[in-house]
Coordinates of N, CA and C in Angstrom, one line a residue:
M1 N 0.8 -1.2 0.0 CA 0.0 0.0 0.0 C 0.9 1.2 0.0
S2 N 2.1 1.1 0.1 CA 3.0 2.2 0.2 C 3.0 3.0 -1.2
G3 N 2.6 2.3 -2.3 CA 2.6 2.9 -3.6 C 1.5 3.9 -3.8
L4 N 0.5 3.9 -2.9 CA -0.6 4.9 -3.0 C -0.3 6.1 -2.2
K5 N -0.5 7.2 -2.9 CA -0.3 8.5 -2.2 C -1.6 9.0 -1.8
K6 N -1.6 9.6 -0.7 CA -2.9 10.3 -0.2 C -3.0 11.6 -1.0
A7 N -4.2 11.9 -1.4 CA -4.5 13.1 -2.1 C -4.4 14.3 -1.1
A8 N -3.7 15.3 -1.5 CA -3.6 16.5 -0.6 C -4.9 17.2 -0.6
P9 N -5.3 17.7 0.5 CA -6.6 18.4 0.6 C -6.5 19.6 -0.4
A10 N -7.7 19.9 -1.0 CA -7.7 21.0 -1.9 C -7.5 22.3 -1.2
K11 N -6.7 23.2 -1.8 CA -6.4 24.5 -1.2 C -7.5 25.4 -1.5
V12 N -8.0 26.1 -0.5 CA -9.1 27.1 -0.7 C -8.5 28.5 -0.5
D13 N -8.7 29.3 -1.6 CA -8.3 30.6 -1.5 C -9.4 31.5 -0.8
P14 N -9.1 32.1 0.3 CA -10.1 32.8 1.1 C -10.6 34.0 0.3
K15 N -9.9 34.5 -0.7 CA -10.3 35.7 -1.4 C -11.4 35.4 -2.5
K16 N -11.3 34.1 -3.0 CA -12.3 33.7 -4.1 C -13.5 33.2 -3.4
P17 N -14.7 33.6 -3.9 CA -15.9 33.0 -3.4 C -16.1 31.6 -4.0
E18 N -16.7 30.8 -3.2 CA -17.0 29.4 -3.6 C -17.9 29.4 -4.8
P19 N -17.7 28.6 -5.8 CA -18.6 28.5 -6.9 C -20.0 28.1 -6.5
K20 N -21.0 28.7 -7.1 CA -22.4 28.3 -6.7 C -22.7 27.0 -7.4
K21 N -23.4 26.2 -6.6 CA -23.8 24.9 -7.1 C -25.1 25.1 -7.9
E22 N -25.1 24.6 -9.1 CA -26.3 24.7 -9.9 C -27.4 23.8 -9.3
E23 N -28.6 24.3 -9.2 CA -29.7 23.5 -8.7 C -30.3 22.8 -10.0
P24 N -30.6 21.6 -9.8 CA -31.2 20.9 -11.0 C -32.5 21.6 -11.5
K25 N -32.6 21.8 -12.8 CA -33.8 22.5 -13.3 C -35.0 21.6 -13.1
K26 N -36.1 22.2 -12.8 CA -37.4 21.5 -12.7 C -37.9 21.2 -14.1
E27 N -38.2 20.0 -14.3 CA -38.7 19.6 -15.6 C -40.2 20.1 -15.8
E28 N -40.5 20.9 -16.8 CA -41.8 21.3 -17.0 C -42.6 20.3 -17.8
P29 N -43.9 20.2 -17.6 CA -44.7 19.3 -18.4 C -44.6 19.7 -19.9
A30 N -44.7 18.7 -20.8 CA -44.6 19.0 -22.2 C -45.6 20.0 -22.7
A31 N -46.8 19.9 -22.1 CA -47.9 20.8 -22.6 C -47.5 22.3 -22.2
E32 N -46.9 22.5 -21.1 CA -46.5 23.8 -20.7 C -45.4 24.4 -21.6
K33 N -44.4 23.5 -21.9 CA -43.3 23.9 -22.8 C -43.9 24.3 -24.2
S34 N -44.8 23.5 -24.7 CA -45.4 23.8 -26.0 C -46.2 25.1 -26.0
E35 N -46.9 25.3 -24.9 CA -47.7 26.6 -24.8 C -46.8 27.8 -24.7
Q36 N -45.6 27.7 -24.0 CA -44.7 28.8 -23.9 C -44.1 29.1 -25.2
K37 N -43.7 28.0 -25.9 CA -43.0 28.2 -27.2 C -44.0 28.9 -28.2
R38 N -45.3 28.4 -28.2 CA -46.3 29.0 -29.0 C -46.5 30.5 -28.7
S39 N -46.6 30.8 -27.4 CA -46.8 32.2 -27.0 C -45.6 33.0 -27.3
Q40 N -44.3 32.5 -27.2 CA -43.2 33.2 -27.6 C -43.2 33.6 -29.1
R41 N -43.6 32.6 -29.9 CA -43.7 32.8 -31.4 C -44.7 33.9 -31.7
A42 N -45.8 33.8 -31.0 CA -46.9 34.7 -31.2 C -46.6 36.1 -30.8
T43 N -45.8 36.3 -29.7 CA -45.5 37.6 -29.3 C -44.4 38.2 -30.2
S44 N -43.6 37.4 -30.8 CA -42.4 38.0 -31.5 C -42.9 38.8 -32.7
N45 N -44.0 38.5 -33.3 CA -44.4 39.2 -34.5 C -45.7 40.0 -34.3
V46 N -46.4 39.9 -33.2 CA -47.7 40.5 -33.1 C -47.7 42.0 -33.2
F47 N -46.6 42.7 -32.7 CA -46.6 44.1 -32.7 C -46.2 44.6 -34.1
A48 N -45.6 43.8 -34.9 CA -45.3 44.2 -36.3 C -46.5 44.1 -37.2
M49 N -47.6 43.5 -36.8 CA -48.8 43.3 -37.6 C -49.5 44.7 -37.7
F50 N -49.3 45.6 -36.7 CA -50.1 46.8 -36.7 C -49.2 48.0 -36.6
R51 N -49.8 49.1 -37.0 CA -49.1 50.4 -36.9 C -49.1 50.8 -35.4
P52 N -48.2 51.7 -35.0 CA -48.2 52.1 -33.6 C -49.5 52.7 -33.1
N53 N -50.2 53.5 -33.9 CA -51.4 54.1 -33.5 C -52.5 53.0 -33.4
Q54 N -52.5 52.0 -34.2 CA -53.4 50.9 -34.1 C -53.2 50.1 -32.8
V55 N -52.0 49.9 -32.4 CA -51.6 49.2 -31.2 C -52.2 50.0 -30.0
Q56 N -52.0 51.4 -30.1 CA -52.5 52.2 -29.0 C -54.1 52.1 -28.9
E57 N -54.7 52.1 -30.0 CA -56.2 52.0 -30.0 C -56.6 50.6 -29.4
F58 N -55.9 49.6 -29.8 CA -56.2 48.3 -29.2 C -56.0 48.3 -27.7
K59 N -54.9 49.0 -27.3 CA -54.6 49.0 -25.8 C -55.7 49.8 -25.1
E60 N -56.2 50.8 -25.7 CA -57.3 51.6 -25.1 C -58.6 50.7 -25.0
A61 N -58.8 49.9 -26.0 CA -60.0 49.0 -26.0 C -59.8 47.9 -24.9
F62 N -58.6 47.4 -24.9 CA -58.3 46.3 -23.9 C -58.5 46.9 -22.5
T63 N -58.0 48.1 -22.3 CA -58.1 48.7 -20.9 C -59.6 48.9 -20.6
M64 N -60.4 49.3 -21.5 CA -61.8 49.5 -21.2 C -62.5 48.1 -20.9
I65 N -62.1 47.1 -21.5 CA -62.7 45.8 -21.2 C -62.1 45.2 -19.9
D66 N -60.9 45.4 -19.6 CA -60.2 44.9 -18.4 C -60.7 45.7 -17.2
Q67 N -61.9 45.5 -16.8 CA -62.5 46.3 -15.7 C -61.7 46.4 -14.4
N68 N -61.1 45.3 -14.0 CA -60.4 45.3 -12.7 C -58.9 45.6 -12.8
R69 N -58.5 45.9 -14.1 CA -57.1 46.4 -14.4 C -56.0 45.5 -13.9
D70 N -56.3 44.2 -14.1 CA -55.2 43.2 -13.7 C -54.4 42.7 -14.8
G71 N -54.7 43.3 -16.0 CA -53.9 42.9 -17.2 C -54.4 41.7 -17.9
V72 N -55.5 41.2 -17.5 CA -56.1 40.0 -18.1 C -57.6 40.1 -18.2
I73 N -58.2 39.8 -19.3 CA -59.6 39.8 -19.5 C -60.2 38.5 -19.1
D74 N -61.1 38.5 -18.1 CA -61.7 37.2 -17.7 C -63.2 37.3 -17.7
L75 N -63.9 36.3 -17.2 CA -65.3 36.3 -17.2 C -65.9 37.5 -16.5
E76 N -65.4 37.8 -15.4 CA -65.9 38.9 -14.6 C -65.8 40.3 -15.3
D77 N -64.6 40.4 -16.0 CA -64.4 41.7 -16.8 C -65.5 41.8 -17.9
L78 N -65.8 40.7 -18.6 CA -66.8 40.7 -19.6 C -68.2 41.0 -19.1
K79 N -68.5 40.3 -17.9 CA -69.8 40.6 -17.3 C -69.9 42.1 -16.9
D80 N -68.9 42.7 -16.3 CA -68.9 44.1 -16.0 C -69.1 45.0 -17.2
M81 N -68.3 44.7 -18.2 CA -68.4 45.5 -19.5 C -69.8 45.4 -20.1
Y82 N -70.3 44.2 -20.2 CA -71.7 44.1 -20.8 C -72.7 44.7 -19.9
S83 N -72.6 44.6 -18.6 CA -73.6 45.2 -17.8 C -73.6 46.7 -17.9
N84 N -72.4 47.3 -18.1 CA -72.3 48.7 -18.3 C -73.0 49.1 -19.6
L85 N -73.1 48.2 -20.6 CA -73.8 48.4 -21.8 C -75.3 48.1 -21.8
G86 N -75.7 47.6 -20.6 CA -77.1 47.3 -20.5 C -77.5 45.9 -20.9
R87 N -76.6 45.0 -21.1 CA -76.9 43.7 -21.5 C -76.1 42.7 -20.6
I88 N -76.8 41.7 -20.2 CA -76.1 40.6 -19.3 C -76.3 39.3 -20.0
P89 N -75.3 38.9 -20.9 CA -75.4 37.6 -21.6 C -75.1 36.5 -20.6
P90 N -75.6 35.3 -21.0 CA -75.3 34.1 -20.1 C -73.8 33.8 -20.1
D91 N -73.4 33.2 -19.0 CA -72.0 32.9 -18.8 C -71.5 32.0 -19.9
S92 N -72.3 31.1 -20.4 CA -71.9 30.2 -21.5 C -71.5 31.0 -22.7
E93 N -72.2 32.1 -23.0 CA -71.8 32.9 -24.2 C -70.5 33.6 -24.0
L94 N -70.3 34.1 -22.8 CA -69.1 34.8 -22.4 C -67.9 33.8 -22.4
N95 N -68.1 32.6 -21.9 CA -67.0 31.6 -21.9 C -66.7 31.2 -23.3
E96 N -67.6 31.2 -24.2 CA -67.3 30.9 -25.6 C -66.4 32.0 -26.2
M97 N -66.6 33.2 -25.8 CA -65.8 34.3 -26.3 C -64.3 34.1 -25.8
L98 N -64.2 33.8 -24.5 CA -62.9 33.6 -23.9 C -62.2 32.4 -24.5
K99 N -62.9 31.4 -24.9 CA -62.3 30.2 -25.5 C -61.6 30.5 -26.8
E100 N -61.9 31.6 -27.4 CA -61.2 31.9 -28.7 C -59.7 32.2 -28.5
A101 N -59.4 32.6 -27.2 CA -58.0 32.8 -26.9 C -57.3 31.5 -26.6
P102 N -56.1 31.3 -27.0 CA -55.4 30.0 -26.8 C -54.9 29.8 -25.4
G103 N -55.0 30.9 -24.6 CA -54.6 30.8 -23.2 C -55.2 32.0 -22.4
T104 N -54.4 32.5 -21.5 CA -54.8 33.7 -20.7 C -55.0 34.9 -21.7
L105 N -56.1 35.6 -21.6 CA -56.4 36.7 -22.5 C -55.7 38.0 -22.0
N106 N -54.4 38.1 -22.2 CA -53.7 39.3 -21.9 C -53.6 40.2 -23.1
F107 N -52.9 41.3 -23.0 CA -52.9 42.2 -24.2 C -52.3 41.6 -25.4
T108 N -51.2 40.9 -25.3 CA -50.6 40.3 -26.4 C -51.5 39.3 -27.1
T109 N -52.2 38.5 -26.4 CA -53.1 37.5 -26.9 C -54.3 38.3 -27.6
F110 N -54.7 39.4 -27.0 CA -55.8 40.2 -27.5 C -55.4 40.7 -28.9
L111 N -54.1 41.2 -29.0 CA -53.6 41.7 -30.3 C -53.6 40.6 -31.3
N112 N -53.1 39.4 -30.9 CA -53.1 38.2 -31.8 C -54.4 37.9 -32.3
L113 N -55.4 37.9 -31.5 CA -56.8 37.6 -31.9 C -57.3 38.5 -33.0
F114 N -57.0 39.8 -32.8 CA -57.4 40.8 -33.8 C -56.6 40.6 -35.1
G115 N -55.3 40.3 -34.9 CA -54.5 40.1 -36.1 C -55.0 38.9 -36.9
E116 N -55.4 37.9 -36.2 CA -56.0 36.7 -36.9 C -57.3 37.1 -37.6
K117 N -58.1 37.9 -36.9 CA -59.4 38.3 -37.5 C -59.2 39.2 -38.7
M118 N -58.3 40.1 -38.6 CA -58.1 41.1 -39.7 C -57.3 40.4 -40.8
G119 N -56.5 39.4 -40.5 CA -55.7 38.7 -41.5 C -56.6 37.7 -42.2
G120 N -57.8 37.4 -41.6 CA -58.7 36.4 -42.2 C -59.4 36.9 -43.5
T121 N -59.2 38.2 -43.8 CA -59.9 38.7 -45.0 C -59.0 38.4 -46.2
D122 N -59.5 38.6 -47.4 CA -58.8 38.4 -48.6 C -57.7 39.4 -48.7
P123 N -56.6 39.2 -49.5 CA -55.6 40.2 -49.7 C -56.2 41.4 -50.3
E124 N -55.5 42.5 -50.1 CA -56.1 43.8 -50.6 C -56.3 43.8 -52.1
N125 N -55.4 43.3 -52.9 CA -55.5 43.3 -54.3 C -56.7 42.5 -54.8
T126 N -57.0 41.4 -54.1 CA -58.2 40.6 -54.4 C -59.5 41.3 -54.2
I127 N -59.5 42.1 -53.1 CA -60.8 42.9 -52.8 C -60.9 44.0 -53.9
V128 N -59.8 44.7 -54.2 CA -59.9 45.7 -55.2 C -60.3 45.2 -56.5
D129 N -59.7 44.0 -56.9 CA -60.0 43.4 -58.2 C -61.5 43.0 -58.2
A130 N -62.1 42.6 -57.1 CA -63.5 42.2 -57.1 C -64.4 43.4 -57.4
F131 N -64.0 44.5 -56.7 CA -64.8 45.8 -57.0 C -64.5 46.2 -58.5
A132 N -63.3 46.1 -59.0 CA -62.9 46.5 -60.3 C -63.7 45.7 -61.4
M133 N -64.2 44.5 -61.1 CA -65.0 43.8 -62.0 C -66.3 44.5 -62.4
F134 N -66.8 45.4 -61.5 CA -68.0 46.2 -61.8 C -67.6 47.6 -62.3
D135 N -66.4 47.9 -62.4 CA -65.9 49.2 -62.8 C -65.4 49.1 -64.3
D136 N -66.3 49.0 -65.2 CA -65.9 48.8 -66.6 C -64.9 49.9 -67.2
D137 N -65.0 51.1 -66.7 CA -64.2 52.2 -67.2 C -62.9 52.3 -66.4
G138 N -62.7 51.6 -65.3 CA -61.4 51.6 -64.6 C -61.2 53.0 -63.9
K139 N -62.3 53.6 -63.4 CA -62.2 54.9 -62.8 C -61.8 54.8 -61.3
G140 N -61.9 53.7 -60.7 CA -61.5 53.6 -59.2 C -62.7 53.9 -58.3
W141 N -63.9 54.1 -58.9 CA -65.0 54.3 -58.1 C -66.3 53.8 -58.8
L142 N -67.3 53.5 -58.0 CA -68.6 53.0 -58.5 C -69.7 54.0 -58.0
P143 N -70.8 54.1 -58.8 CA -71.9 54.9 -58.4 C -72.5 54.3 -57.1
E144 N -72.7 55.2 -56.1 CA -73.2 54.8 -54.8 C -74.5 53.9 -54.9
E145 N -75.5 54.4 -55.7 CA -76.7 53.6 -55.9 C -76.5 52.2 -56.5
Y146 N -75.6 52.1 -57.4 CA -75.3 50.8 -58.0 C -74.7 49.9 -57.0
V147 N -73.8 50.4 -56.1 CA -73.2 49.5 -55.0 C -74.3 49.1 -54.1
K148 N -75.2 50.0 -53.7 CA -76.3 49.7 -52.8 C -77.1 48.6 -53.4
D149 N -77.5 48.7 -54.7 CA -78.3 47.7 -55.4 C -77.6 46.3 -55.3
L150 N -76.3 46.3 -55.6 CA -75.5 45.1 -55.6 C -75.6 44.5 -54.2
L151 N -75.4 45.3 -53.2 CA -75.4 44.8 -51.8 C -76.8 44.2 -51.4
E152 N -77.8 44.8 -51.9 CA -79.2 44.3 -51.5 C -79.6 43.1 -52.3
N153 N -79.1 43.0 -53.5 CA -79.6 41.9 -54.4 C -78.7 40.9 -54.9
M154 N -77.4 40.9 -54.5 CA -76.5 39.9 -55.0 C -75.8 39.2 -53.8
G155 N -75.5 37.9 -53.9 CA -74.8 37.2 -52.9 C -75.5 37.2 -51.6
D156 N -74.8 37.4 -50.5 CA -75.4 37.5 -49.2 C -76.0 38.9 -49.1
N157 N -77.3 39.0 -49.2 CA -78.0 40.3 -49.3 C -77.9 41.0 -48.0
F158 N -77.5 42.3 -48.1 CA -77.5 43.2 -47.0 C -78.9 43.7 -46.7
T159 N -79.2 44.0 -45.4 CA -80.4 44.6 -45.0 C -80.2 46.1 -45.2
K160 N -81.2 46.9 -45.1 CA -81.1 48.4 -45.2 C -80.2 48.9 -44.1
D161 N -80.4 48.3 -42.9 CA -79.6 48.7 -41.7 C -78.1 48.4 -41.9
E162 N -77.8 47.3 -42.4 CA -76.4 46.9 -42.7 C -75.8 47.8 -43.7
I163 N -76.5 48.2 -44.7 CA -76.0 49.2 -45.7 C -75.8 50.5 -45.0
K164 N -76.8 50.9 -44.2 CA -76.6 52.2 -43.5 C -75.4 52.2 -42.7
Q165 N -75.1 51.1 -41.9 CA -74.0 51.0 -41.1 C -72.7 51.0 -41.9
T166 N -72.7 50.3 -43.0 CA -71.5 50.3 -43.9 C -71.2 51.7 -44.5
W167 N -72.3 52.4 -44.8 CA -72.1 53.7 -45.4 C -71.6 54.8 -44.5
K168 N -71.7 54.5 -43.2 CA -71.2 55.5 -42.2 C -69.7 55.7 -42.4
E169 N -69.0 54.6 -42.7 CA -67.5 54.6 -42.9 C -67.1 54.7 -44.3
A170 N -68.0 54.4 -45.2 CA -67.6 54.3 -46.6 C -67.1 55.6 -47.2
P171 N -66.0 55.6 -48.0 CA -65.6 56.8 -48.7 C -66.4 57.1 -49.9
I172 N -67.5 57.9 -49.6 CA -68.4 58.3 -50.7 C -68.4 59.8 -50.8
E173 N -68.2 60.3 -52.0 CA -68.2 61.7 -52.3 C -68.9 62.0 -53.6
K174 N -69.9 62.9 -53.4 CA -70.8 63.2 -54.6 C -71.3 62.0 -55.3
G175 N -71.8 61.0 -54.5 CA -72.4 59.8 -55.1 C -71.4 58.8 -55.7
K176 N -70.1 59.0 -55.4 CA -69.1 58.1 -56.0 C -68.5 57.3 -54.8
F177 N -68.6 56.0 -54.9 CA -68.0 55.1 -53.9 C -66.6 54.7 -54.3
D178 N -65.6 55.2 -53.5 CA -64.2 55.0 -53.8 C -63.8 53.6 -53.2
Y179 N -63.8 52.6 -54.1 CA -63.6 51.2 -53.6 C -62.2 51.0 -53.2
K180 N -61.2 51.7 -53.7 CA -59.8 51.5 -53.3 C -59.6 52.0 -51.9
S181 N -60.2 53.2 -51.6 CA -60.1 53.7 -50.2 C -60.9 52.8 -49.2
F182 N -62.0 52.3 -49.7 CA -62.8 51.4 -48.9 C -62.1 50.1 -48.5
T183 N -61.4 49.6 -49.5 CA -60.6 48.4 -49.3 C -59.5 48.7 -48.2
G184 N -58.9 49.9 -48.3 CA -57.9 50.3 -47.3 C -58.5 50.3 -45.9
L185 N -59.8 50.8 -45.8 CA -60.5 50.8 -44.5 C -60.7 49.3 -44.0
I186 N -61.1 48.5 -44.9 CA -61.3 47.1 -44.5 C -60.1 46.4 -44.0
K187 N -59.0 46.7 -44.7 CA -57.7 46.1 -44.3 C -56.9 46.9 -43.2
G188 N -57.6 47.9 -42.7 CA -57.0 48.6 -41.5 C -55.9 49.6 -41.9
K189 N -55.9 50.1 -43.1 CA -54.9 51.1 -43.5 C -55.5 52.5 -43.4
Q190 N -54.5 53.4 -43.2 CA -54.9 54.8 -43.1 C -54.9 55.5 -44.4
S191 N -55.7 56.6 -44.5 CA -55.6 57.4 -45.7 C -54.3 58.2 -45.6
E192 N -53.8 58.7 -46.7 CA -52.6 59.5 -46.8 C -52.7 60.7 -45.9
E193 N -53.9 61.3 -45.8 CA -54.0 62.5 -44.9 C -53.8 62.2 -43.5
E194 N -54.3 61.0 -43.0 CA -54.2 60.6 -41.6 C -52.7 60.3 -41.3
I195 N -52.0 59.7 -42.2 CA -50.6 59.4 -42.0 C -49.8 60.7 -41.9
A196 N -50.1 61.7 -42.8 CA -49.3 62.9 -42.7 C -49.6 63.8 -41.5
A197 N -50.8 63.6 -41.0 CA -51.3 64.5 -39.8 C -50.5 64.1 -38.5

């Protein structure tokens, strides 16, 4: 046994702090990891989907709905908001609304939902081309009465009230319906004057 040497005790430098021992990481359930990754992907691009003033408008809307100001829209927030509007829908209806969110309905998720809804429309050029099919002269506008007639009598017929509601926002000047500007409104774009202001 004389061939074995005893190991000298490790020298400890009193000036150096001892290295911290790493605690083993807690293993998260696979479902939680998947949800986190999906939410990270969703947040990475959500703010790029909208112009800054649109994000601000969505933030104001979110704040109005988030009645208790905890940063999350839940069943109680929806109940409070609807009761302020004079309507109290059943919980089942409100829960259906909340189920549209893939998780907790915070502001980022709120933006994602709107992005999906707005992105669910046809591309801008497709909408313009659809209107252009009725614009034989390529003027960029259609007579107001002609568009009203189309809305009432073709495809999914609009009611008089639906047309009235649409016309509140429609770019109509001197009986001319500007379908290119209208398409911009549908797609959430601003007019050049609004951008310059």
